[in-house]
Tab-separated table of C-alpha atoms in Angstrom:
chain	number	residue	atom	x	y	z
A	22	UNK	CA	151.435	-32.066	82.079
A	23	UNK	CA	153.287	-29.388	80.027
A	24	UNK	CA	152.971	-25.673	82.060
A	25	UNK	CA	155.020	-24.357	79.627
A	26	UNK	CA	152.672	-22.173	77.158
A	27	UNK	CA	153.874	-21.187	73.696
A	28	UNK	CA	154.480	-17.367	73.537
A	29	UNK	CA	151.904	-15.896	71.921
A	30	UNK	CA	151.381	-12.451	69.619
A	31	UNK	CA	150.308	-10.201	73.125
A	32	UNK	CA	152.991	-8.027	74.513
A	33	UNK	CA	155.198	-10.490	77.054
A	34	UNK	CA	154.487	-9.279	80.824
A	35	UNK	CA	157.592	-9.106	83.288
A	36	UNK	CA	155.359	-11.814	85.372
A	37	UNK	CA	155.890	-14.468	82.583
A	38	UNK	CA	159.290	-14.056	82.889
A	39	UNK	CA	159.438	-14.687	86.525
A	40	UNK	CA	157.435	-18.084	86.567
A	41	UNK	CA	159.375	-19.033	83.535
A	42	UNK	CA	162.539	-18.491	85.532
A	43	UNK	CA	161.253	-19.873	88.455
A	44	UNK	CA	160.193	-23.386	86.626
A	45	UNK	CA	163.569	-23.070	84.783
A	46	UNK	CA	165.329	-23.213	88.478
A	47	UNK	CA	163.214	-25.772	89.995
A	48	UNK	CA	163.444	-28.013	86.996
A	49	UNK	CA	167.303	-27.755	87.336
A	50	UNK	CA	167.307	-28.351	91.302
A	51	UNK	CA	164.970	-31.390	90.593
A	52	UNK	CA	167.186	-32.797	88.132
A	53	UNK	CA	170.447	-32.768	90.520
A	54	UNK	CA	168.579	-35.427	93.577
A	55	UNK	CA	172.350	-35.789	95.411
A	56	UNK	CA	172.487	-31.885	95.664
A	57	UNK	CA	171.934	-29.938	99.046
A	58	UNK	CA	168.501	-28.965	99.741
A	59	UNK	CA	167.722	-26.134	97.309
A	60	UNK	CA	167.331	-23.810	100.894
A	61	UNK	CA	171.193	-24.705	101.327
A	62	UNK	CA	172.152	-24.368	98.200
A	63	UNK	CA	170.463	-20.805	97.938
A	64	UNK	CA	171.725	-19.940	101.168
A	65	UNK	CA	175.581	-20.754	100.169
A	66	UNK	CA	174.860	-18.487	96.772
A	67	UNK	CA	173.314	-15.920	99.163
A	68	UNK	CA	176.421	-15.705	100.711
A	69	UNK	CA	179.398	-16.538	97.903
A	70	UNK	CA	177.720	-13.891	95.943
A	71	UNK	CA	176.852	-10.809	98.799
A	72	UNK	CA	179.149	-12.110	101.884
A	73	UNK	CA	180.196	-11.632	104.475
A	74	UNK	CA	176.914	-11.269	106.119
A	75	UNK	CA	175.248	-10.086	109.436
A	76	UNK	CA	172.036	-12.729	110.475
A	77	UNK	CA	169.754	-10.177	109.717
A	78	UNK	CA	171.176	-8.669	106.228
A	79	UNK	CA	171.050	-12.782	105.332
A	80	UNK	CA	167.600	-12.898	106.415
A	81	UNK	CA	166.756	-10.093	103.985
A	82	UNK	CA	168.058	-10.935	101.309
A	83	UNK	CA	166.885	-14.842	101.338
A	84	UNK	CA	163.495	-13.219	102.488
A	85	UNK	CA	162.787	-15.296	105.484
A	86	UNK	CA	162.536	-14.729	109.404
A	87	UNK	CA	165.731	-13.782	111.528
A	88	UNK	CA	165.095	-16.908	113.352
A	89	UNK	CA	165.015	-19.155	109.972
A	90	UNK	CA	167.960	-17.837	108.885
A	91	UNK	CA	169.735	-18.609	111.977
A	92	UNK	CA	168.710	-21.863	111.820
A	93	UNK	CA	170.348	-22.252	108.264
A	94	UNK	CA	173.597	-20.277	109.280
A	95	UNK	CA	174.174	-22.965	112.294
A	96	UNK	CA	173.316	-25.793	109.864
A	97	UNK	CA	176.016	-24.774	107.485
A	98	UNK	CA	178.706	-23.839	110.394
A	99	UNK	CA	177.799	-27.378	111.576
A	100	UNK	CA	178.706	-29.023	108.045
A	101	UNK	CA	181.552	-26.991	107.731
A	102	UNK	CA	180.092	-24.939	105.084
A	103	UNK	CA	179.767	-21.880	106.447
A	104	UNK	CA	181.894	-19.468	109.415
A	105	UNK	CA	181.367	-16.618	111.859
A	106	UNK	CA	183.755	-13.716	111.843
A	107	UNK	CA	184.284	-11.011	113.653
A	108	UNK	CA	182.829	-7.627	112.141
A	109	UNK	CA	185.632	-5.419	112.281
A	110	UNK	CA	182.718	-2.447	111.964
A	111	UNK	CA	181.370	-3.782	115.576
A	112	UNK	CA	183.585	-5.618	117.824
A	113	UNK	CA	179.956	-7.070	119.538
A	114	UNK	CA	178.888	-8.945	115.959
A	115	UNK	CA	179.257	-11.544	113.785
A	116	UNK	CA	179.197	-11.485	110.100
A	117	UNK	CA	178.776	-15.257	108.412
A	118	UNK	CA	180.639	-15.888	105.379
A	119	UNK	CA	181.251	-18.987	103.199
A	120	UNK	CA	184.402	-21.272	104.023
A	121	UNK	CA	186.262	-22.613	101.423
A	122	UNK	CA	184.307	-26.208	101.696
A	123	UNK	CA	181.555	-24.645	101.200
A	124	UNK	CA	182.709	-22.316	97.965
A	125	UNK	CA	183.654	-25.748	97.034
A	126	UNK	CA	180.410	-27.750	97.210
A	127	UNK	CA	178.756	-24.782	95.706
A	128	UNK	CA	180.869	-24.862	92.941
A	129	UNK	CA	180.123	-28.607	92.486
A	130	UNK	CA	176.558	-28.403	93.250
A	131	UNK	CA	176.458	-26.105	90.290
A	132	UNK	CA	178.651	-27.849	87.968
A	133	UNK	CA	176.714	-31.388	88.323
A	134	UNK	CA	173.772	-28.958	87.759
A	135	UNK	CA	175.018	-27.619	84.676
A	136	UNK	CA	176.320	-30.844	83.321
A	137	UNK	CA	172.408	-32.491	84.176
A	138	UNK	CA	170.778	-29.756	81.859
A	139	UNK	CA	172.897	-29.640	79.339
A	140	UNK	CA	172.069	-33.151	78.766
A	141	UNK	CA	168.725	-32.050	78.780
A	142	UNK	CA	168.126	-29.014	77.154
A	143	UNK	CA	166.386	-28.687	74.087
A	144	UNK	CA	165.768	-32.834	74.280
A	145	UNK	CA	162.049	-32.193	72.863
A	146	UNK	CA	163.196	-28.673	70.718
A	147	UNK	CA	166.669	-28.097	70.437
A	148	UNK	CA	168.346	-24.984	71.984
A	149	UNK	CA	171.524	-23.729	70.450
A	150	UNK	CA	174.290	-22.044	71.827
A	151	UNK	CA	173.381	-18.523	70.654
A	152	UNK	CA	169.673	-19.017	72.212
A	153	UNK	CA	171.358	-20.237	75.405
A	154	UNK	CA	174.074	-17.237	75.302
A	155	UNK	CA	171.138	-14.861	74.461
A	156	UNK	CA	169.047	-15.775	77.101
A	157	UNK	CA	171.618	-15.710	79.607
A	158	UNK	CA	172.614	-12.340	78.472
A	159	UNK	CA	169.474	-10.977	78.595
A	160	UNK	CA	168.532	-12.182	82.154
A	161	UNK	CA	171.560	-10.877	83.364
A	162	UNK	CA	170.728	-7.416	82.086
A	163	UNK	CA	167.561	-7.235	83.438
A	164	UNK	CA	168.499	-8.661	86.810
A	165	UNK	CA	171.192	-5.847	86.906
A	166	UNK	CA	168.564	-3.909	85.815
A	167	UNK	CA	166.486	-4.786	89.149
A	168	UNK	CA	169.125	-4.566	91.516
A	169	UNK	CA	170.379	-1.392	90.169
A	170	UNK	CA	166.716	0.281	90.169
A	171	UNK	CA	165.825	3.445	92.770
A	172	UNK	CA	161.902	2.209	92.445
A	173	UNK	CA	162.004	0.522	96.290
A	174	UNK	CA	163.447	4.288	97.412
A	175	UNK	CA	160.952	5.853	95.648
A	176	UNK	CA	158.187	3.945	96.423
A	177	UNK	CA	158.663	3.725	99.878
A	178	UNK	CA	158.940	-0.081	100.081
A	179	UNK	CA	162.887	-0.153	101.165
């Protein structure tokens, strides 16, 4: 069954965008079946791209439980993925970062990844390399544009 719907003549809604990019990173993590689990793979980006982490800043940012994302910090330390270190803030925590195995794997998980979709892409309608630089372009602007936005502080949600 094809989910994907042809965009239409109605302004696009910031929603669409988000279950396009979600299918988009399913559909990628479903084409690599010898990668990681796609928890451990987004727990290794969580942490390449915002460590060295306490438990709990982990647990926020991957958006599950304190107890979950100990869980997934002791699985990683176990495969040699991941390391505690001492928090030179607080001599009494930990922070978790990646080890260089685990930048490692990441980097291959992501280049198999890469190499699987390019295959891929635009099999059925063909992409070029400007629509593929475009759209990568403008998803990292607008992700920079989340990150970077005061909304949560004014809101009240932080």
């Amino acid at each position: 069954m094809d989910v994907v719907r042809e965009i239409g003549t109605a302004a696009p809604e910031p929603g669409e965008l988000m279950l396009a990019c979600a299918r988009l990173t399913r559909s990628a993590s479903r084409l690599n079946r010898r990668a990681d689990p796609s928890a451990v793979w987004r727990a290794m980006a969580t942490l390449a791209e915002a460590g060295p982490l306490r438990v709990s800043e982990f647990a926020e940012l991957d958006h599950c439980s304190q107890p979950t994302a100990t869980t997934m910090i002791k699985r990683l330390e176990a495969d040699g993925l991941a390391q505690r270190i001492a928090d030179p803030d607080d001599g009494r925590a930990w922070l978790v970062s990646l080890t260089e195995a685990g930048r490692r794997r990441l980097d291959q998980l992501r280049a198999q990844t890469a190499d699987l979709m390019k295959a891929r892409l635009g099999a059925t309608k063909p992409v070029s390399d400007d629509e593929l630089r475009a759209a990568i372009d403008v998803i990292n602007r607008l992700t920079t544009s989340l990150m970077n936005s005061n909304h949560d502080k004014e809101d009240g949600t932080e």
